[in-house]
C-alpha atoms as a printed R data frame, in Angstrom:
    type eleno elety resid chain resno        x       y        z
1   ATOM     1    CA   MET     A     1 -139.401 -32.471 -128.766
2   ATOM     2    CA   ASP     A     2 -136.073 -30.712 -128.557
3   ATOM     3    CA   LEU     A     3 -133.254 -32.737 -127.073
4   ATOM     4    CA   MET     A     4 -132.653 -31.540 -123.500
5   ATOM     5    CA   VAL     A     5 -129.322 -32.188 -121.847
6   ATOM     6    CA   GLU     A     6 -129.374 -32.295 -118.059
7   ATOM     7    CA   VAL     A     7 -126.586 -32.817 -115.593
8   ATOM     8    CA   SER     A     8 -127.213 -35.160 -112.694
9   ATOM     9    CA   PRO     A     9 -124.652 -35.853 -109.955
10  ATOM    10    CA   ARG     A    10 -123.339 -39.428 -110.094
11  ATOM    11    CA   ARG     A    11 -121.701 -39.280 -106.662
12  ATOM    12    CA   VAL     A    12 -121.471 -36.732 -103.875
13  ATOM    13    CA   PHE     A    13 -118.310 -36.766 -101.774
14  ATOM    14    CA   ALA     A    14 -119.378 -35.065  -98.552
15  ATOM    15    CA   ASN     A    15 -118.312 -33.825  -95.136
16  ATOM    16    CA   ALA     A    16 -114.554 -33.619  -95.574
17  ATOM    17    CA   HIS     A    17 -113.943 -29.864  -95.643
18  ATOM    18    CA   THR     A    18 -114.579 -27.083  -93.166
19  ATOM    19    CA   TYR     A    19 -113.499 -24.347  -95.596
20  ATOM    20    CA   HIS     A    20 -114.094 -23.594  -99.266
21  ATOM    21    CA   VAL     A    21 -112.557 -26.175 -101.613
22  ATOM    22    CA   ASN     A    22 -110.063 -24.390 -103.900
23  ATOM    23    CA   SER     A    23 -108.625 -27.316 -105.886
24  ATOM    24    CA   ILE     A    24 -109.529 -30.768 -107.134
25  ATOM    25    CA   SER     A    25 -106.941 -32.927 -108.902
26  ATOM    26    CA   VAL     A    26 -107.337 -36.468 -110.236
27  ATOM    27    CA   ASN     A    27 -104.325 -38.722 -109.696
28  ATOM    28    CA   SER     A    28 -102.515 -40.405 -112.589
29  ATOM    29    CA   ASP     A    29 -103.438 -43.776 -111.039
30  ATOM    30    CA   HIS     A    30 -107.069 -43.013 -112.107
31  ATOM    31    CA   GLU     A    31 -108.262 -44.439 -108.784
32  ATOM    32    CA   THR     A    32 -107.829 -41.513 -106.414
33  ATOM    33    CA   TYR     A    33 -108.145 -37.747 -106.377
34  ATOM    34    CA   MET     A    34 -107.433 -34.968 -103.928
35  ATOM    35    CA   SER     A    35 -109.415 -31.973 -102.759
36  ATOM    36    CA   ALA     A    36 -107.814 -28.971 -101.053
37  ATOM    37    CA   ASP     A    37 -109.174 -26.155  -98.923
38  ATOM    38    CA   ASP     A    38 -107.423 -23.330  -97.055
39  ATOM    39    CA   LEU     A    39 -105.878 -25.601  -94.428
40  ATOM    40    CA   ARG     A    40 -106.182 -29.229  -95.479
41  ATOM    41    CA   ILE     A    41 -105.710 -31.569  -98.422
42  ATOM    42    CA   ASN     A    42 -107.717 -34.807  -98.513
43  ATOM    43    CA   LEU     A    43 -107.166 -37.919 -100.609
44  ATOM    44    CA   TRP     A    44 -110.258 -39.742 -101.899
45  ATOM    45    CA   HIS     A    45 -110.899 -43.021 -103.647
46  ATOM    46    CA   LEU     A    46 -113.180 -42.399 -106.633
47  ATOM    47    CA   GLY     A    47 -115.425 -45.266 -105.564
48  ATOM    48    CA   ILE     A    48 -115.764 -44.329 -101.882
49  ATOM    49    CA   THR     A    49 -117.840 -41.250 -101.129
50  ATOM    50    CA   ASP     A    50 -118.186 -41.238  -97.362
51  ATOM    51    CA   ARG     A    51 -114.566 -41.093  -96.181
52  ATOM    52    CA   SER     A    52 -111.280 -39.574  -97.218
53  ATOM    53    CA   PHE     A    53 -107.717 -39.610  -95.958
54  ATOM    54    CA   ASN     A    54 -106.129 -36.385  -94.738
55  ATOM    55    CA   ILE     A    55 -102.650 -35.994  -96.305
56  ATOM    56    CA   VAL     A    56 -101.818 -32.337  -95.539
57  ATOM    57    CA   ASP     A    57 -102.966 -30.361  -92.511
58  ATOM    58    CA   ILE     A    58 -101.462 -26.923  -91.822
59  ATOM    59    CA   LYS     A    59 -104.060 -25.880  -89.254
60  ATOM    60    CA   PRO     A    60 -102.297 -24.591  -86.113
61  ATOM    61    CA   VAL     A    61 -103.521 -25.580  -82.641
62  ATOM    62    CA   ASN     A    62 -104.368 -21.918  -82.010
63  ATOM    63    CA   MET     A    63 -105.951 -20.211  -85.042
64  ATOM    64    CA   GLU     A    64 -104.341 -16.931  -83.986
65  ATOM    65    CA   ASP     A    65 -101.000 -18.460  -85.003
66  ATOM    66    CA   LEU     A    66 -102.187 -18.937  -88.586
67  ATOM    67    CA   THR     A    67  -99.775 -17.217  -90.993
68  ATOM    68    CA   GLU     A    68 -100.575 -18.786  -94.370
69  ATOM    69    CA   VAL     A    69 -103.234 -20.752  -96.227
70  ATOM    70    CA   ILE     A    70 -103.207 -23.284  -99.062
71  ATOM    71    CA   THR     A    71 -104.228 -21.598 -102.319
72  ATOM    72    CA   ALA     A    72 -103.997 -24.398 -104.929
73  ATOM    73    CA   ALA     A    73 -102.882 -28.038 -105.251
74  ATOM    74    CA   GLU     A    74 -102.238 -30.551 -108.040
75  ATOM    75    CA   PHE     A    75 -100.969 -34.085 -108.589
76  ATOM    76    CA   HIS     A    76  -97.948 -34.814 -110.785
77  ATOM    77    CA   PRO     A    77  -99.097 -35.939 -114.272
78  ATOM    78    CA   HIS     A    78  -97.047 -39.182 -114.255
79  ATOM    79    CA   HIS     A    79  -95.856 -39.974 -110.705
80  ATOM    80    CA   CYS     A    80  -98.880 -40.870 -108.602
81  ATOM    81    CA   ASN     A    81  -96.981 -40.290 -105.343
82  ATOM    82    CA   LEU     A    82  -96.055 -36.637 -106.003
83  ATOM    83    CA   LEU     A    83  -98.204 -33.564 -105.433
84  ATOM    84    CA   VAL     A    84  -97.577 -29.840 -105.160
85  ATOM    85    CA   TYR     A    85  -99.442 -27.168 -103.240
86  ATOM    86    CA   SER     A    86  -99.029 -23.403 -103.194
87  ATOM    87    CA   SER     A    87  -99.502 -20.961 -100.354
88  ATOM    88    CA   SER     A    88 -100.550 -17.381  -99.725
89  ATOM    89    CA   LYS     A    89  -96.925 -16.633  -98.798
90  ATOM    90    CA   GLY     A    90  -95.759 -17.311 -102.343
91  ATOM    91    CA   THR     A    91  -94.173 -20.695 -101.643
92  ATOM    92    CA   LEU     A    92  -94.614 -24.069 -103.368
93  ATOM    93    CA   ARG     A    93  -94.244 -27.362 -101.540
94  ATOM    94    CA   LEU     A    94  -93.630 -30.637 -103.339
95  ATOM    95    CA   CYS     A    95  -94.770 -33.639 -101.283
96  ATOM    96    CA   ASP     A    96  -94.035 -37.340 -101.740
97  ATOM    97    CA   MET     A    97  -96.761 -39.625 -100.379
98  ATOM    98    CA   ARG     A    98  -94.269 -42.526 -100.181
99  ATOM    99    CA   GLU     A    99  -92.299 -40.776  -97.430
100 ATOM   100    CA   ALA     A   100  -95.080 -40.564  -94.840
101 ATOM   101    CA   ALA     A   101  -98.830 -40.932  -94.542
102 ATOM   102    CA   LEU     A   102  -99.191 -37.295  -93.481
103 ATOM   103    CA   CYS     A   103  -97.298 -35.029  -95.892
104 ATOM   104    CA   ASP     A   104  -96.704 -32.232  -93.386
105 ATOM   105    CA   LYS     A   105  -92.983 -32.365  -94.143
106 ATOM   106    CA   HIS     A   106  -92.390 -31.394  -97.765
107 ATOM   107    CA   SER     A   107  -89.734 -32.965  -99.995
108 ATOM   108    CA   LYS     A   108  -88.935 -29.673 -101.722
109 ATOM   109    CA   LEU     A   109  -89.720 -26.037 -100.996
110 ATOM   110    CA   PHE     A   110  -89.735 -23.613 -103.933
111 ATOM   111    CA   GLU     A   111  -89.360 -20.034 -102.809
112 ATOM   112    CA   GLU     A   112  -87.933 -16.880 -104.332
113 ATOM   113    CA   PRO     A   113  -86.011 -14.657 -101.900
114 ATOM   114    CA   GLU     A   114  -87.666 -11.254 -101.619
115 ATOM   115    CA   ASP     A   115  -85.865  -8.213 -102.968
116 ATOM   116    CA   PRO     A   116  -85.789  -5.738 -100.032
117 ATOM   117    CA   SER     A   117  -85.743  -2.774 -102.439
118 ATOM   118    CA   ASN     A   118  -89.161  -3.776 -103.800
119 ATOM   119    CA   ARG     A   119  -90.754  -4.261 -100.376
120 ATOM   120    CA   SER     A   120  -94.067  -2.447  -99.900
121 ATOM   121    CA   PHE     A   121  -97.331  -2.689  -97.987
122 ATOM   122    CA   PHE     A   122  -98.699  -4.870 -100.794
123 ATOM   123    CA   SER     A   123  -95.714  -7.232 -101.172
124 ATOM   124    CA   GLU     A   124  -97.243 -10.132  -99.285
125 ATOM   125    CA   ILE     A   125 -100.647  -9.823 -100.970
126 ATOM   126    CA   ILE     A   126  -99.288  -9.732 -104.524
127 ATOM   127    CA   SER     A   127  -96.816 -12.580 -103.886
128 ATOM   128    CA   SER     A   128  -99.626 -14.980 -102.909
129 ATOM   129    CA   VAL     A   129  -99.777 -17.797 -105.486
130 ATOM   130    CA   SER     A   130 -103.259 -18.052 -107.007
131 ATOM   131    CA   ASP     A   131 -102.643 -21.124 -109.189
132 ATOM   132    CA   VAL     A   132 -100.071 -23.865 -109.764
133 ATOM   133    CA   LYS     A   133  -99.952 -26.290 -112.715
134 ATOM   134    CA   PHE     A   134  -97.514 -29.078 -113.599
135 ATOM   135    CA   SER     A   135  -96.304 -29.053 -117.204
136 ATOM   136    CA   HIS     A   136  -97.467 -32.031 -119.281
137 ATOM   137    CA   SER     A   137  -93.901 -33.367 -119.181
138 ATOM   138    CA   GLY     A   138  -93.908 -33.183 -115.372
139 ATOM   139    CA   ARG     A   139  -90.564 -31.350 -115.385
140 ATOM   140    CA   TYR     A   140  -91.829 -27.815 -114.711
141 ATOM   141    CA   LEU     A   141  -94.314 -25.943 -112.545
142 ATOM   142    CA   LEU     A   142  -96.266 -22.897 -113.724
143 ATOM   143    CA   THR     A   143  -97.478 -20.498 -111.050
144 ATOM   144    CA   ARG     A   144  -99.479 -17.291 -111.129
145 ATOM   145    CA   ASP     A   145  -99.366 -14.487 -108.605
146 ATOM   146    CA   TYR     A   146 -101.047 -11.096 -108.903
147 ATOM   147    CA   LEU     A   147  -98.624  -9.431 -111.349
148 ATOM   148    CA   THR     A   148  -96.559 -12.279 -112.812
149 ATOM   149    CA   ALA     A   149  -96.518 -15.841 -114.122
150 ATOM   150    CA   LYS     A   150  -93.476 -17.960 -113.238
151 ATOM   151    CA   VAL     A   151  -92.048 -21.214 -114.543
152 ATOM   152    CA   TRP     A   152  -90.113 -23.332 -112.038
153 ATOM   153    CA   ASP     A   153  -87.825 -26.293 -112.740
154 ATOM   154    CA   LEU     A   154  -88.473 -29.172 -110.313
155 ATOM   155    CA   ASN     A   155  -84.707 -29.488 -109.922
156 ATOM   156    CA   MET     A   156  -84.151 -25.850 -108.888
157 ATOM   157    CA   GLU     A   157  -85.822 -24.683 -105.697
158 ATOM   158    CA   ASN     A   158  -84.158 -21.335 -104.987
159 ATOM   159    CA   LYS     A   159  -85.598 -19.275 -107.856
160 ATOM   160    CA   PRO     A   160  -87.932 -19.535 -110.847
161 ATOM   161    CA   LEU     A   161  -86.518 -20.459 -114.233
162 ATOM   162    CA   GLU     A   162  -88.619 -17.833 -116.054
163 ATOM   163    CA   ILE     A   163  -90.681 -14.814 -114.950
164 ATOM   164    CA   TYR     A   164  -93.326 -13.243 -117.193
165 ATOM   165    CA   GLN     A   165  -94.859  -9.839 -116.452
166 ATOM   166    CA   VAL     A   166  -98.611 -10.206 -116.984
167 ATOM   167    CA   HIS     A   167  -99.680  -6.604 -116.295
168 ATOM   168    CA   ASP     A   168  -96.770  -4.728 -114.744
169 ATOM   169    CA   TYR     A   169  -98.523  -1.426 -115.569
170 ATOM   170    CA   LEU     A   170 -100.775  -2.099 -112.538
171 ATOM   171    CA   ARG     A   171  -97.860  -1.781 -110.094
172 ATOM   172    CA   SER     A   172  -98.581   1.941 -109.690
173 ATOM   173    CA   LYS     A   173 -102.306   1.231 -109.190
174 ATOM   174    CA   LEU     A   174 -102.053  -1.210 -106.266
175 ATOM   175    CA   CYS     A   175 -103.577   1.290 -103.816
176 ATOM   176    CA   SER     A   176 -106.859   1.604 -105.708
177 ATOM   177    CA   LEU     A   177 -106.865  -2.134 -106.524
178 ATOM   178    CA   TYR     A   178 -106.601  -2.805 -102.795
179 ATOM   179    CA   GLU     A   179 -109.482  -0.456 -102.044
180 ATOM   180    CA   ASN     A   180 -111.791  -2.116 -104.566
181 ATOM   181    CA   ASP     A   181 -110.634  -5.635 -103.501
182 ATOM   182    CA   CYS     A   182 -109.349  -6.511 -106.990
183 ATOM   183    CA   ILE     A   183 -105.905  -7.164 -105.522
184 ATOM   184    CA   PHE     A   184 -107.360 -10.371 -104.056
185 ATOM   185    CA   ASP     A   185 -108.518 -11.718 -107.455
186 ATOM   186    CA   LYS     A   186 -107.276 -15.239 -108.155
187 ATOM   187    CA   PHE     A   187 -106.097 -15.690 -111.735
188 ATOM   188    CA   GLU     A   188 -105.519 -19.169 -113.128
189 ATOM   189    CA   CYS     A   189 -102.860 -20.214 -115.637
190 ATOM   190    CA   ALA     A   190 -102.501 -22.924 -118.306
191 ATOM   191    CA   TRP     A   191  -99.879 -24.706 -120.442
192 ATOM   192    CA   ASN     A   192 -100.333 -25.543 -124.107
193 ATOM   193    CA   GLY     A   193 -100.016 -29.187 -125.166
194 ATOM   194    CA   SER     A   194  -96.264 -29.044 -125.864
195 ATOM   195    CA   ASP     A   195  -95.389 -26.906 -122.786
196 ATOM   196    CA   SER     A   196  -93.938 -24.215 -125.075
197 ATOM   197    CA   VAL     A   197  -96.607 -21.525 -124.480
198 ATOM   198    CA   ILE     A   198  -98.318 -20.408 -121.271
199 ATOM   199    CA   MET     A   199 -101.585 -18.516 -120.929
200 ATOM   200    CA   THR     A   200 -103.236 -16.528 -118.159
201 ATOM   201    CA   GLY     A   201 -105.967 -13.924 -117.758
202 ATOM   202    CA   ALA     A   202 -105.981 -10.217 -116.916
203 ATOM   203    CA   TYR     A   203 -108.430  -7.321 -116.642
204 ATOM   204    CA   ASN     A   204 -110.588  -5.648 -119.308
205 ATOM   205    CA   ASN     A   205 -111.359  -9.167 -120.659
206 ATOM   206    CA   PHE     A   206 -107.726  -9.405 -121.794
207 ATOM   207    CA   PHE     A   207 -105.748 -12.631 -121.685
208 ATOM   208    CA   ARG     A   208 -102.024 -13.055 -122.193
209 ATOM   209    CA   MET     A   209  -99.891 -15.667 -123.953
210 ATOM   210    CA   PHE     A   210  -96.139 -16.066 -123.596
211 ATOM   211    CA   ASP     A   211  -93.996 -18.165 -125.937
212 ATOM   212    CA   ARG     A   212  -91.209 -19.693 -123.842
213 ATOM   213    CA   ASN     A   213  -88.915 -20.306 -126.831
214 ATOM   214    CA   THR     A   214  -89.165 -17.061 -128.810
215 ATOM   215    CA   LYS     A   215  -89.907 -14.926 -125.694
216 ATOM   216    CA   ARG     A   216  -92.684 -13.229 -127.683
217 ATOM   217    CA   ASP     A   217  -95.934 -12.383 -125.910
218 ATOM   218    CA   VAL     A   218  -99.362 -11.217 -126.981
219 ATOM   219    CA   THR     A   219 -102.410  -9.651 -125.339
220 ATOM   220    CA   LEU     A   220 -105.790 -10.687 -126.771
221 ATOM   221    CA   GLU     A   221 -109.317  -9.698 -125.857
222 ATOM   222    CA   ALA     A   222 -112.314 -11.967 -125.297
223 ATOM   223    CA   SER     A   223 -115.370  -9.830 -125.925
224 ATOM   224    CA   ARG     A   224 -118.607 -10.083 -127.864
225 ATOM   225    CA   GLU     A   225 -117.629  -7.193 -130.111
226 ATOM   226    CA   SER     A   226 -114.321  -8.752 -131.166
227 ATOM   227    CA   SER     A   227 -115.394 -12.382 -131.401
228 ATOM   228    CA   LYS     A   228 -117.775 -12.827 -134.278
229 ATOM   229    CA   PRO     A   229 -117.490 -16.445 -135.503
230 ATOM   230    CA   ARG     A   230 -114.274 -17.004 -137.473
231 ATOM   231    CA   ALA     A   231 -113.046 -13.471 -136.810
232 ATOM   232    CA   VAL     A   232 -109.322 -13.156 -136.169
233 ATOM   233    CA   LEU     A   233 -108.393 -11.706 -132.777
234 ATOM   234    CA   LYS     A   234 -106.367  -8.517 -132.954
235 ATOM   235    CA   PRO     A   235 -103.473  -8.058 -130.485
236 ATOM   236    CA   ARG     A   236 -104.174  -5.347 -127.902
237 ATOM   237    CA   ARG     A   237 -101.736  -2.993 -126.190
238 ATOM   238    CA   VAL     A   238 -101.953  -1.116 -122.904
239 ATOM   239    CA   CYS     A   239  -99.995   2.112 -122.671
240 ATOM   240    CA   GLN     A   240  -98.826   3.850 -119.500
241 ATOM   241    CA   GLY     A   241  -98.740   7.425 -120.729
242 ATOM   242    CA   GLY     A   242  -96.343   8.944 -123.217
243 ATOM   243    CA   LYS     A   243  -97.075   8.437 -126.916
244 ATOM   244    CA   ARG     A   244 -100.178   6.414 -127.710
245 ATOM   245    CA   ARG     A   245 -100.749   4.422 -130.848
246 ATOM   246    CA   LYS     A   246 -104.165   4.451 -132.481
247 ATOM   247    CA   ASP     A   247 -105.576   1.248 -130.958
248 ATOM   248    CA   ASP     A   248 -103.783   1.459 -127.609
249 ATOM   249    CA   ILE     A   249 -105.843   1.460 -124.461
250 ATOM   250    CA   SER     A   250 -104.685   3.525 -121.502
251 ATOM   251    CA   VAL     A   251 -104.267   2.033 -118.028
252 ATOM   252    CA   ASP     A   252 -106.835   4.455 -116.628
253 ATOM   253    CA   SER     A   253 -109.572   3.231 -118.945
254 ATOM   254    CA   LEU     A   254 -109.197  -0.491 -118.104
255 ATOM   255    CA   ASP     A   255 -112.402  -2.057 -116.779
256 ATOM   256    CA   PHE     A   256 -111.550  -3.956 -113.591
257 ATOM   257    CA   THR     A   257 -115.015  -5.522 -113.378
258 ATOM   258    CA   LYS     A   258 -114.264  -7.477 -116.562
259 ATOM   259    CA   LYS     A   259 -111.661 -10.055 -115.627
260 ATOM   260    CA   ILE     A   260 -110.581 -13.396 -116.999
261 ATOM   261    CA   LEU     A   261 -109.825 -15.616 -114.016
262 ATOM   262    CA   HIS     A   262 -110.399 -19.034 -115.620
263 ATOM   263    CA   THR     A   263 -108.592 -20.331 -118.713
264 ATOM   264    CA   ALA     A   264 -107.975 -23.792 -120.139
265 ATOM   265    CA   TRP     A   265 -105.953 -25.178 -123.050
266 ATOM   266    CA   HIS     A   266 -106.833 -28.344 -124.996
267 ATOM   267    CA   PRO     A   267 -104.307 -31.093 -124.104
268 ATOM   268    CA   THR     A   268 -103.210 -31.739 -127.697
269 ATOM   269    CA   GLU     A   269 -104.675 -29.093 -130.019
270 ATOM   270    CA   ASN     A   270 -104.465 -25.314 -130.190
271 ATOM   271    CA   ILE     A   271 -107.936 -24.762 -128.805
272 ATOM   272    CA   ILE     A   272 -108.451 -22.591 -125.720
273 ATOM   273    CA   ALA     A   273 -111.404 -21.885 -123.471
274 ATOM   274    CA   ILE     A   274 -111.734 -18.478 -121.791
275 ATOM   275    CA   ALA     A   275 -114.320 -17.674 -119.119
276 ATOM   276    CA   ALA     A   276 -115.157 -13.969 -119.063
277 ATOM   277    CA   THR     A   277 -117.747 -13.214 -116.366
278 ATOM   278    CA   ASN     A   278 -120.786 -15.201 -117.563
279 ATOM   279    CA   ASN     A   279 -119.568 -15.868 -121.120
280 ATOM   280    CA   LEU     A   280 -117.492 -18.827 -122.274
281 ATOM   281    CA   TYR     A   281 -115.335 -18.226 -125.351
282 ATOM   282    CA   ILE     A   282 -113.652 -20.998 -127.314
283 ATOM   283    CA   PHE     A   283 -110.928 -19.984 -129.758
284 ATOM   284    CA   GLN     A   284 -108.737 -22.050 -132.045
285 ATOM   285    CA   ASP     A   285 -105.616 -21.070 -133.942
286 ATOM   286    CA   LYS     A   286 -107.005 -21.417 -137.453
287 ATOM   287    CA   PHE     A   287 -109.796 -22.892 -139.498
288 ATOM   288    CA   ASN     A   288 -109.120 -24.860 -142.665
């Protein structure tokens, strides 16, 4: 008979969330992990399935007073007492579990002041943070909002250290993206093993990589046509009108149903995993 691989749940951790769970993060102590939903973050022991400890609760007494929700959360890679969570208002809160049992008061608040000249109907929606990731070193935070990826230094709260435009050509298309609900898509982001390159997804099955040292960036496509085994991925370009090169794709012909929301980078090697709708692509930098 053929070998069949089946997945069976080892443990089920139940009854701790009223809303959809958006993040799970294992602590560096390898004994605990946290799960986050829109309003609460719970701390679990890996061996205890029937109870958890609530460490963050932003639920107001009256739900009509609700102004923001938790969008993502993660533990620090080395300090088991530190965690960060992001919000739909574009803020990041660093919490220290040594300070108090309930981390409602943050240790640090990372927030970029809004430029009044750029204010629009969509400002609040596109500033919502869809993902936050600590760098492997633990020194930096990588966040993703609708149009940009940002790198923050843990020692500088008032503005990001670096801002990368993921698909700025969509700024003029926000109206139609709002109408078709794409503006609410939640893109994830990832660091490479040495924290020198960041990666995040976009539309049309494109994904973007930014080199923090050389400031070079590339757009690549994960599709069946372009990914025969061992084929080299060709950089893609999106043009906004004006002169078009031969292989350029225009903004108006982008397919917004094909989106790469989930990406992951191998912790030590240059191997990446890209989830495009119902296909999983694994790429590596070169074969010997």
